[in-house]
């Protein structure tokens, strides 16, 4: 039985986006699919393939190695918060605690919502949160 009517969860939205295949591969390699399929709510800041491509050469391949799983999990969990955080609820100077235990900062520059130095370019509601598409991979400590 196929359910084409229910709203997809955050993983389902990423899987359904051809622009997020690198993120999906990383989530699978980090064994985070089940965690991100739970009830949430999860605001996920989702970089597209182009954002991963902009990282230094070899970074993604290195992170996808089994021995780097903890580093990959840390990076991906830095893109996930907990709670209901729609774009219109995020304000300049707000600090978000991310799932990996680090904090990230919200900025509004010329009316553009940003998380650290990444622009939020779209927001897609999900059954267990919201996917905020961002234009860069955000790095812990940035």
CSV table of C-alpha atoms in Angstrom, one decimal:
chain,number,residue,atom,x,y,z
A,1,UNK,CA,0.0,0.0,0.0
A,2,UNK,CA,1.4,3.4,-1.0
A,3,UNK,CA,0.3,6.5,1.0
A,4,UNK,CA,0.5,9.5,-1.4
A,5,UNK,CA,-1.6,11.8,0.8
A,6,UNK,CA,0.1,11.9,4.2
A,7,UNK,CA,2.7,14.6,4.8
A,8,UNK,CA,6.2,13.2,4.6
A,9,UNK,CA,8.6,13.3,7.6
A,10,UNK,CA,11.9,15.2,7.4
A,11,UNK,CA,13.7,12.2,6.0
A,12,UNK,CA,11.0,11.6,3.4
A,13,UNK,CA,11.2,15.2,2.2
A,14,UNK,CA,15.0,14.9,1.8
A,15,UNK,CA,14.7,11.5,0.0
A,16,UNK,CA,12.2,13.1,-2.4
A,17,UNK,CA,14.5,15.9,-3.3
A,18,UNK,CA,17.0,15.3,-6.0
A,19,UNK,CA,19.0,18.2,-4.7
A,20,UNK,CA,19.6,16.5,-1.3
A,21,UNK,CA,21.0,13.1,-2.4
A,22,UNK,CA,24.3,13.8,-0.7
A,23,UNK,CA,22.5,14.7,2.6
A,24,UNK,CA,20.4,11.5,2.3
A,25,UNK,CA,23.6,9.4,1.7
A,26,UNK,CA,25.2,11.0,4.7
A,27,UNK,CA,22.2,10.5,7.0
A,28,UNK,CA,22.1,6.8,5.9
A,29,UNK,CA,25.9,6.4,6.5
A,30,UNK,CA,25.6,8.0,9.9
A,31,UNK,CA,22.7,5.7,10.8
A,32,UNK,CA,20.4,8.6,11.6
A,33,UNK,CA,17.4,7.7,9.4
A,34,UNK,CA,15.5,6.1,12.3
A,35,UNK,CA,16.2,8.9,14.7
A,36,UNK,CA,15.1,11.5,12.2
A,37,UNK,CA,11.9,9.5,11.4
A,38,UNK,CA,10.7,9.7,15.0
A,39,UNK,CA,8.0,12.0,16.2
A,40,UNK,CA,10.2,15.1,16.7
A,41,UNK,CA,9.5,17.9,16.1
A,42,UNK,CA,12.8,18.4,14.3
A,43,UNK,CA,13.8,21.6,12.5
A,44,UNK,CA,16.4,20.3,10.1
A,45,UNK,CA,18.7,22.8,8.3
A,46,UNK,CA,19.3,20.9,5.1
A,47,UNK,CA,22.2,21.8,2.8
A,48,UNK,CA,21.7,20.7,-0.9
A,49,UNK,CA,24.2,18.8,-3.0
A,50,UNK,CA,25.8,22.1,-4.1
A,51,UNK,CA,26.6,23.0,-0.5
A,52,UNK,CA,28.4,19.7,0.0
A,53,UNK,CA,30.2,20.2,-3.3
A,54,UNK,CA,31.5,23.5,-2.0
A,55,UNK,CA,33.4,21.8,0.9
A,56,UNK,CA,37.1,21.2,0.3
A,57,UNK,CA,37.8,18.4,-2.1
A,58,UNK,CA,37.5,14.9,-0.5
A,59,UNK,CA,35.7,16.1,2.6
A,60,UNK,CA,32.4,14.3,1.9
A,61,UNK,CA,34.2,11.1,0.8
A,62,UNK,CA,36.3,11.2,4.0
A,63,UNK,CA,33.2,11.7,6.2
A,64,UNK,CA,31.4,8.8,4.6
A,65,UNK,CA,34.0,6.3,5.6
A,66,UNK,CA,32.8,4.0,8.3
A,67,UNK,CA,35.6,5.0,10.7
A,68,UNK,CA,34.4,8.6,10.5
A,69,UNK,CA,30.8,7.8,11.5
A,70,UNK,CA,31.1,9.7,14.8
A,71,UNK,CA,32.4,12.8,13.0
A,72,UNK,CA,29.6,12.6,10.4
A,73,UNK,CA,27.0,12.2,13.1
A,74,UNK,CA,28.4,15.3,14.9
A,75,UNK,CA,28.2,17.3,11.7
A,76,UNK,CA,24.7,16.2,10.7
A,77,UNK,CA,23.4,16.6,14.3
A,78,UNK,CA,24.7,20.2,14.1
A,79,UNK,CA,22.0,20.7,11.4
A,80,UNK,CA,19.1,19.5,13.6
A,81,UNK,CA,17.4,21.2,16.6
A,82,UNK,CA,14.4,20.2,18.6
A,83,UNK,CA,11.1,21.9,18.8
A,84,UNK,CA,8.8,23.8,16.6
A,85,UNK,CA,10.9,26.4,14.8
A,86,UNK,CA,9.1,27.8,11.7
A,87,UNK,CA,11.0,30.5,9.8
A,88,UNK,CA,8.7,33.2,11.1
A,89,UNK,CA,9.6,32.2,14.7
A,90,UNK,CA,13.3,32.7,14.2
A,91,UNK,CA,14.7,36.1,15.2
A,92,UNK,CA,18.0,38.0,15.0
A,93,UNK,CA,20.4,37.0,17.7
A,94,UNK,CA,18.5,33.9,18.7
A,95,UNK,CA,20.7,31.0,19.8
A,96,UNK,CA,19.6,27.5,19.0
A,97,UNK,CA,20.8,24.4,20.9
A,98,UNK,CA,21.5,21.8,18.3
A,99,UNK,CA,21.2,18.0,18.7
A,100,UNK,CA,25.0,17.6,18.9
A,101,UNK,CA,25.1,19.8,22.0
A,102,UNK,CA,26.6,22.9,20.2
A,103,UNK,CA,24.8,26.1,19.6
A,104,UNK,CA,24.1,28.0,16.4
A,105,UNK,CA,23.1,31.6,15.9
A,106,UNK,CA,20.2,33.0,13.9
A,107,UNK,CA,20.8,36.2,12.0
A,108,UNK,CA,18.5,38.3,9.8
A,109,UNK,CA,20.5,40.3,7.2
A,110,UNK,CA,18.6,42.5,4.7
A,111,UNK,CA,15.4,40.5,5.4
A,112,UNK,CA,17.2,37.2,4.8
A,113,UNK,CA,17.1,34.5,7.5
A,114,UNK,CA,20.4,32.9,8.2
A,115,UNK,CA,21.7,30.2,10.5
A,116,UNK,CA,25.3,31.0,11.3
A,117,UNK,CA,26.5,32.1,7.8
A,118,UNK,CA,24.1,30.0,5.7
A,119,UNK,CA,21.0,31.5,4.1
A,120,UNK,CA,17.7,29.8,4.6
A,121,UNK,CA,16.4,29.6,1.0
A,122,UNK,CA,13.2,27.6,1.6
A,123,UNK,CA,11.2,26.0,4.4
A,124,UNK,CA,9.1,22.8,3.8
A,125,UNK,CA,6.7,21.6,6.6
A,126,UNK,CA,7.0,17.9,7.5
A,127,UNK,CA,4.9,15.6,9.6
A,128,UNK,CA,7.6,15.6,12.3
A,129,UNK,CA,9.1,19.1,11.9
A,130,UNK,CA,10.3,21.4,9.2
A,131,UNK,CA,13.1,21.3,6.6
A,132,UNK,CA,14.8,24.6,6.3
A,133,UNK,CA,16.9,24.4,3.1
A,134,UNK,CA,20.2,26.3,3.5
A,135,UNK,CA,22.8,27.3,1.0
A,136,UNK,CA,25.9,26.0,3.0
A,137,UNK,CA,27.0,23.2,5.2
A,138,UNK,CA,27.2,24.7,8.7
A,139,UNK,CA,30.2,23.6,10.7
A,140,UNK,CA,30.3,23.3,14.5
A,141,UNK,CA,32.3,26.2,15.9
A,142,UNK,CA,31.6,28.5,12.9
